[in-house]
Amino acid sequence: MNRKNDNPEKEIEKEGLIKAKKLQKVFVVGGGFARSRLLAVDDVSFQVNKNEIFTLAGESGCGKTTVSKILLGFLEPTQGEVYYRDKNILELQKWEEKKQFMKEVQSIFQNPFETFNPLRKVDSYLHDTAKNFGMNGKKRDKKAVEEALQSVGLGMEEVQGRYPSEFSGGQLQRISIARALITKPSLLVADEPVSMVDASLRMSIVNLFKELRDEYSVSVLYITHDLATAYYVSDRIGIMFRGNIVEMGDVEEVLMNPKHPYTQMLKESIPEADPKKKWTERVSITELETEEYMRKGCKFAGRCPFVEEKCKDFMPEEFFVDGRMVRCWLYEK
Amino acid sequence: MDILKTENLKSYYILEMGETKKEVKAVNDVTINIHEDEIYGIAGESGCGKSTFLKTICKLVEPPLRMIGGTIYYQIDGKYVEITEIKEEDFRKLRWKYISYIPQGSMNALNPIIRIRESFKDFFTAHQKIENEERDFEEPLKKHLSALGLPVRVLKSYPHQLSGGMRQRTTIALATILKPRIIVADEPTTALDVVAQRAVIQLLKDIQKLQKNTIILVTHDMAVHANITDRIGIMYAGMFVEEARTDDIFENPLHPYTKFLIASLPKMGDKTYKPSVPGVPPSLSNLPPGCPFHPRCPYVMDICKKEIPQLVELNTEHKSACFLNSKERVE
């Protein structure tokens, strides 16, 4: 369902919750003479609105995880700023302010088997979170934990006193979402939350995000390489390639009618779960990854079918076409 | 004609911890036939026994895994041979020449400190005699690589210089150089980017077309199955619960588990609500009595809790193990 058309009132609510402004992150690789700089994230600006699911999609090594770490404050950007409710999170000085930020922005990680210590009972994570974020008193803590578990479709009796090895991947991922929900956050940052979960249970996680958005007004930054679930769950999407967002806009428009040559290629290469839509064209991969990072112009120039001289030397600016942002010289006018 | 068949195959992980003995029934009474010249896909949740099944049919059973019962036949030159009766030394001659196994994460199987060419040579000499290096090794190798559309320059590279997709394709090339009749691939596309994934699938398709052999492909990604396989077997809790031609599985699934699986697949351009399979997969060491799917099944009947349904042919080439579909119930 397209929420934009169904709920015109919700349009009014659309204000930015977290804003990334011109983020850049440089990693220094190697040492001594072999030292080189790797531009993992470059000139990335976007915002996640209240009450929406925003997807950052791209292949591995495109910088999407680095962006999420910067937003969570785990990594400091080389340049750029992150604003949460109009406050620069990099300049938060007081512990109280930092704690408030951590309380409102929670994260879910890729591999649920690595999130939990195998020798620690899973419910202890839930109680610790409730205690650390000052829910005032044991009784209320317990209630908060129970409510959070309920909202992911689990009960306290299923979780109490059990170790991570006693759960399936899908269940553990739900518990890790429940843990994040205890503090009643307004934003969840989910980095590839379904890539380690089976196809049959994948939808239960994705549906949960939709429910959280619609019933609890939680925004989600969903980071994934899976365009099919991204299409299913999100409102807006940003496609990343080698450190840049190359196309960003409404998910319906970006994925159903992609403008950037990279988005077009990415969409083409996704296998569809339909035997009638088998691939007929052939692909060839020739370019090496490192060469692409080192390009000074458009990073896709080496593979782009529409490449021009200009693309090789100059990084395209952000152009706005048909209600979306495209970073490609083709749309200069 | 069938190239490989199993009858009532059972292989369990047997874990003994002092007094307690735990049996994990990873492959539980599997009878299937795999034809010549086809791509056979096996789908199912992780931990349903897909990989264990592959190991068992490749005779790679090592403790704690044990083959408890059943038979496995390979068809070698028109005759069925029971492979459990073949001695290990003789079976080694079949590996790579007759059956090749591409394990999970095989792209990390290449030795990191020698060039790819040396790796190829190592493997080659273990299975084939080289008298004249140029004629017996270099030439067929280059021919094989260019037939598969891989650049010959990979031979001069070290593994770390290649991308994941390229490494995976190199190991697949390595596993198929002696033109095996059966290729067994365990999740060859997971952990790869979409474009690299597509290239790997293309490669497997090309090999099958070129060599007219059988590929047994295990992956949990239904989109890969839709794209490459001819027939699919759906595994659940160590058993095959449904088997049919790929089109039939997607269009007309019969087993409730398969129905859920197909209905939950997200598609581009379709935002309608997709339900997921209710409940959680059972533990293989403590299976529920009767049909293993019954605790999660919305159509559960009394018989499901007592008896295990058998895989029966319902339509042409379409088998399902469910009391809802089986004829006995209709009568």
Coordinates of N, CA, C and O in Angstrom, one line a residue, chain B residues 81-156:
Chain B
V81 N 25.4 -48.3 -8.6 CA 26.4 -48.8 -7.6 C 26.0 -48.2 -6.3 O 25.8 -47.0 -6.1
E82 N 26.0 -49.1 -5.3 CA 25.8 -48.7 -3.9 C 27.0 -48.1 -3.3 O 28.0 -48.8 -3.2
I83 N 27.0 -46.8 -3.0 CA 28.3 -46.2 -2.7 C 28.8 -46.5 -1.3 O 30.0 -46.4 -1.0
T84 N 27.9 -46.9 -0.4 CA 28.4 -47.2 1.0 C 29.3 -48.5 0.9 O 30.0 -48.7 1.9
E85 N 29.1 -49.3 -0.1 CA 29.9 -50.5 -0.2 C 31.3 -50.3 -0.9 O 32.1 -51.1 -0.9
I86 N 31.5 -49.1 -1.5 CA 32.8 -48.8 -2.1 C 33.8 -48.4 -1.0 O 33.5 -47.7 -0.1
K87 N 35.0 -48.9 -1.2 CA 36.1 -48.6 -0.2 C 36.5 -47.2 -0.4 O 36.4 -46.6 -1.5
E88 N 37.0 -46.6 0.7 CA 37.4 -45.2 0.6 C 38.4 -44.9 -0.5 O 38.3 -43.9 -1.2
E89 N 39.4 -45.8 -0.6 CA 40.4 -45.6 -1.6 C 39.9 -45.6 -3.0 O 40.2 -44.8 -3.9
D90 N 38.9 -46.4 -3.3 CA 38.3 -46.5 -4.6 C 37.4 -45.3 -4.8 O 37.2 -44.7 -5.9
F91 N 36.7 -44.8 -3.7 CA 35.8 -43.7 -3.8 C 36.6 -42.4 -4.2 O 36.1 -41.6 -4.8
R92 N 37.8 -42.4 -3.7 CA 38.6 -41.2 -4.0 C 38.8 -40.9 -5.5 O 38.9 -39.8 -6.0
K93 N 38.8 -42.1 -6.3 CA 38.8 -41.9 -7.7 C 37.6 -41.3 -8.3 O 37.6 -40.8 -9.4
L94 N 36.5 -41.5 -7.6 CA 35.2 -41.0 -8.1 C 35.1 -39.5 -7.8 O 34.6 -38.7 -8.6
R95 N 35.7 -39.0 -6.7 CA 35.6 -37.6 -6.4 C 36.3 -36.8 -7.4 O 37.3 -37.1 -8.0
W96 N 35.6 -35.7 -7.7 CA 36.1 -34.7 -8.8 C 35.9 -35.2 -10.2 O 35.5 -34.4 -11.0
K97 N 36.1 -36.6 -10.4 CA 35.9 -37.0 -11.8 C 34.4 -37.4 -12.0 O 33.8 -37.1 -13.1
Y98 N 33.8 -37.9 -11.0 CA 32.4 -38.3 -11.1 C 31.5 -37.4 -10.3 O 30.4 -37.0 -10.7
I99 N 31.9 -37.0 -9.1 CA 31.1 -36.1 -8.3 C 32.0 -35.1 -7.6 O 33.1 -35.3 -7.1
S100 N 31.6 -33.8 -7.8 CA 32.3 -32.7 -7.2 C 31.5 -32.0 -6.2 O 30.3 -31.8 -6.4
Y101 N 32.1 -31.6 -5.1 CA 31.4 -31.0 -4.0 C 31.9 -29.6 -3.8 O 33.1 -29.4 -3.6
I102 N 31.0 -28.6 -3.9 CA 31.4 -27.2 -3.7 C 30.8 -26.8 -2.3 O 29.6 -26.6 -2.2
P103 N 31.6 -26.9 -1.2 CA 31.1 -26.6 0.1 C 30.7 -25.1 0.3 O 31.1 -24.3 -0.5
Q104 N 30.0 -24.9 1.4 CA 29.7 -23.5 1.8 C 30.9 -22.7 2.0 O 31.9 -23.2 2.6
G105 N 30.9 -21.5 1.6 CA 32.1 -20.6 1.8 C 33.3 -21.1 1.0 O 34.4 -20.9 1.5
S106 N 33.1 -21.8 -0.1 CA 34.2 -22.3 -0.8 C 35.1 -21.3 -1.4 O 36.2 -21.5 -1.8
M107 N 34.6 -20.0 -1.4 CA 35.5 -19.0 -2.0 C 36.7 -18.7 -1.1 O 37.7 -18.1 -1.5
N108 N 36.6 -19.2 0.1 CA 37.8 -19.1 1.0 C 38.7 -20.3 1.0 O 39.5 -20.5 1.9
A109 N 38.4 -21.2 0.1 CA 39.1 -22.5 0.1 C 40.5 -22.4 -0.6 O 41.3 -23.3 -0.4
L110 N 40.7 -21.3 -1.3 CA 42.0 -21.2 -2.0 C 43.1 -20.9 -1.1 O 43.0 -20.0 -0.2
N111 N 44.3 -21.5 -1.3 CA 45.4 -21.2 -0.5 C 45.9 -19.8 -0.7 O 46.2 -19.4 -1.8
P112 N 45.9 -19.0 0.4 CA 46.2 -17.5 0.2 C 47.6 -17.2 -0.2 O 47.9 -16.1 -0.7
I113 N 48.6 -18.1 0.0 CA 50.0 -17.8 -0.3 C 50.5 -18.4 -1.6 O 51.7 -18.2 -1.9
I114 N 49.7 -19.0 -2.3 CA 50.2 -19.5 -3.7 C 49.2 -18.9 -4.7 O 48.1 -18.6 -4.5
R115 N 49.8 -18.8 -5.9 CA 49.0 -18.3 -7.0 C 47.9 -19.3 -7.4 O 48.1 -20.5 -7.2
I116 N 46.8 -18.7 -8.0 CA 45.7 -19.6 -8.4 C 46.1 -20.8 -9.3 O 45.7 -21.9 -9.1
R117 N 47.1 -20.5 -10.2 CA 47.6 -21.5 -11.1 C 48.1 -22.7 -10.3 O 47.9 -23.9 -10.6
E118 N 48.9 -22.4 -9.2 CA 49.4 -23.5 -8.4 C 48.4 -24.3 -7.7 O 48.5 -25.5 -7.6
S119 N 47.3 -23.6 -7.3 CA 46.2 -24.3 -6.6 C 45.6 -25.3 -7.6 O 45.3 -26.4 -7.3
F120 N 45.4 -24.8 -8.8 CA 44.8 -25.6 -9.9 C 45.7 -26.9 -10.1 O 45.2 -28.0 -10.2
K121 N 47.0 -26.6 -10.1 CA 47.9 -27.7 -10.4 C 47.9 -28.7 -9.3 O 47.9 -29.9 -9.5
D122 N 47.9 -28.2 -8.1 CA 47.8 -29.1 -6.9 C 46.6 -30.1 -7.0 O 46.7 -31.3 -6.9
F123 N 45.4 -29.5 -7.3 CA 44.2 -30.3 -7.3 C 44.3 -31.3 -8.5 O 43.9 -32.4 -8.4
F124 N 44.8 -30.7 -9.6 CA 44.8 -31.5 -10.9 C 45.7 -32.7 -10.7 O 45.3 -33.8 -11.1
T125 N 46.9 -32.6 -10.2 CA 47.8 -33.7 -10.1 C 47.3 -34.8 -9.1 O 47.7 -35.9 -9.2
A126 N 46.4 -34.4 -8.2 CA 45.9 -35.3 -7.2 C 45.0 -36.3 -7.9 O 44.7 -37.4 -7.4
H127 N 44.4 -35.9 -9.0 CA 43.4 -36.7 -9.7 C 43.7 -37.2 -11.1 O 43.1 -38.0 -11.6
Q128 N 44.7 -36.5 -11.7 CA 45.1 -36.8 -13.1 C 46.6 -36.8 -13.2 O 47.2 -36.1 -12.6
K129 N 47.1 -37.7 -14.1 CA 48.5 -37.7 -14.3 C 48.9 -36.6 -15.3 O 48.2 -36.5 -16.3
I130 N 50.0 -35.9 -15.0 CA 50.5 -34.9 -15.9 C 51.8 -35.4 -16.5 O 52.8 -35.6 -15.7
E131 N 51.9 -35.7 -17.8 CA 53.1 -36.2 -18.4 C 53.8 -35.0 -19.0 O 55.0 -34.7 -18.8
N132 N 53.0 -34.3 -19.8 CA 53.6 -33.1 -20.5 C 52.8 -31.9 -19.9 O 51.6 -31.8 -20.1
E133 N 53.4 -31.0 -19.2 CA 52.7 -30.0 -18.5 C 51.9 -29.1 -19.5 O 50.7 -28.8 -19.2
E134 N 52.5 -28.8 -20.6 CA 51.8 -27.9 -21.6 C 50.6 -28.6 -22.1 O 49.5 -28.0 -22.1
R135 N 50.7 -29.8 -22.5 CA 49.6 -30.5 -23.2 C 48.5 -31.0 -22.2 O 47.3 -30.8 -22.4
D136 N 49.0 -31.5 -21.1 CA 48.0 -32.2 -20.1 C 47.4 -31.2 -19.1 O 46.4 -31.5 -18.5
F137 N 48.1 -30.1 -18.9 CA 47.6 -29.2 -17.9 C 47.2 -27.8 -18.4 O 46.1 -27.4 -18.3
E138 N 48.2 -27.1 -18.9 CA 48.0 -25.7 -19.3 C 46.9 -25.6 -20.3 O 46.0 -24.8 -20.2
E139 N 46.9 -26.4 -21.4 CA 45.9 -26.2 -22.4 C 44.5 -26.5 -22.0 O 43.6 -25.7 -22.2
P140 N 44.3 -27.7 -21.4 CA 42.9 -27.9 -21.0 C 42.4 -26.9 -19.9 O 41.2 -26.5 -19.9
L141 N 43.3 -26.4 -19.1 CA 42.9 -25.4 -18.1 C 42.5 -24.1 -18.7 O 41.4 -23.6 -18.4
K142 N 43.3 -23.6 -19.7 CA 43.0 -22.4 -20.4 C 41.7 -22.5 -21.2 O 40.8 -21.6 -21.2
K143 N 41.5 -23.7 -21.8 CA 40.3 -23.9 -22.6 C 39.1 -23.9 -21.7 O 38.1 -23.3 -22.0
H144 N 39.2 -24.6 -20.5 CA 38.1 -24.6 -19.6 C 37.7 -23.2 -19.1 O 36.6 -22.9 -19.1
L145 N 38.7 -22.4 -18.7 CA 38.5 -21.1 -18.2 C 37.8 -20.2 -19.2 O 36.8 -19.5 -19.0
S146 N 38.3 -20.3 -20.5 CA 37.8 -19.4 -21.5 C 36.4 -19.9 -21.9 O 35.5 -19.1 -22.2
A147 N 36.1 -21.2 -21.8 CA 34.8 -21.7 -22.1 C 33.8 -21.2 -21.1 O 32.6 -21.0 -21.4
L148 N 34.3 -20.9 -19.9 CA 33.4 -20.5 -18.8 C 33.4 -18.9 -18.7 O 32.7 -18.4 -17.8
G149 N 34.1 -18.3 -19.6 CA 34.1 -16.8 -19.7 C 34.9 -16.2 -18.5 O 34.7 -15.1 -18.2
L150 N 35.9 -16.9 -18.0 CA 36.7 -16.3 -17.0 C 38.0 -15.9 -17.6 O 38.6 -16.6 -18.4
P151 N 38.5 -14.7 -17.2 CA 39.8 -14.3 -17.8 C 41.0 -15.2 -17.3 O 41.0 -15.6 -16.2
V152 N 41.9 -15.5 -18.3 CA 43.0 -16.4 -18.0 C 44.0 -15.7 -17.0 O 44.7 -16.4 -16.3
R153 N 43.9 -14.4 -16.9 CA 44.8 -13.7 -16.0 C 44.6 -14.1 -14.5 O 45.5 -13.8 -13.7
V154 N 43.5 -14.6 -14.2 CA 43.3 -15.0 -12.8 C 44.3 -16.0 -12.3 O 44.7 -16.0 -11.1
L155 N 44.8 -16.8 -13.3 CA 45.8 -17.8 -12.9 C 47.0 -17.2 -12.3 O 47.7 -17.8 -11.4
K156 N 47.4 -16.0 -12.7 CA 48.6 -15.4 -12.2 C 48.4 -14.7 -10.9 O 49.3 -14.2 -10.2

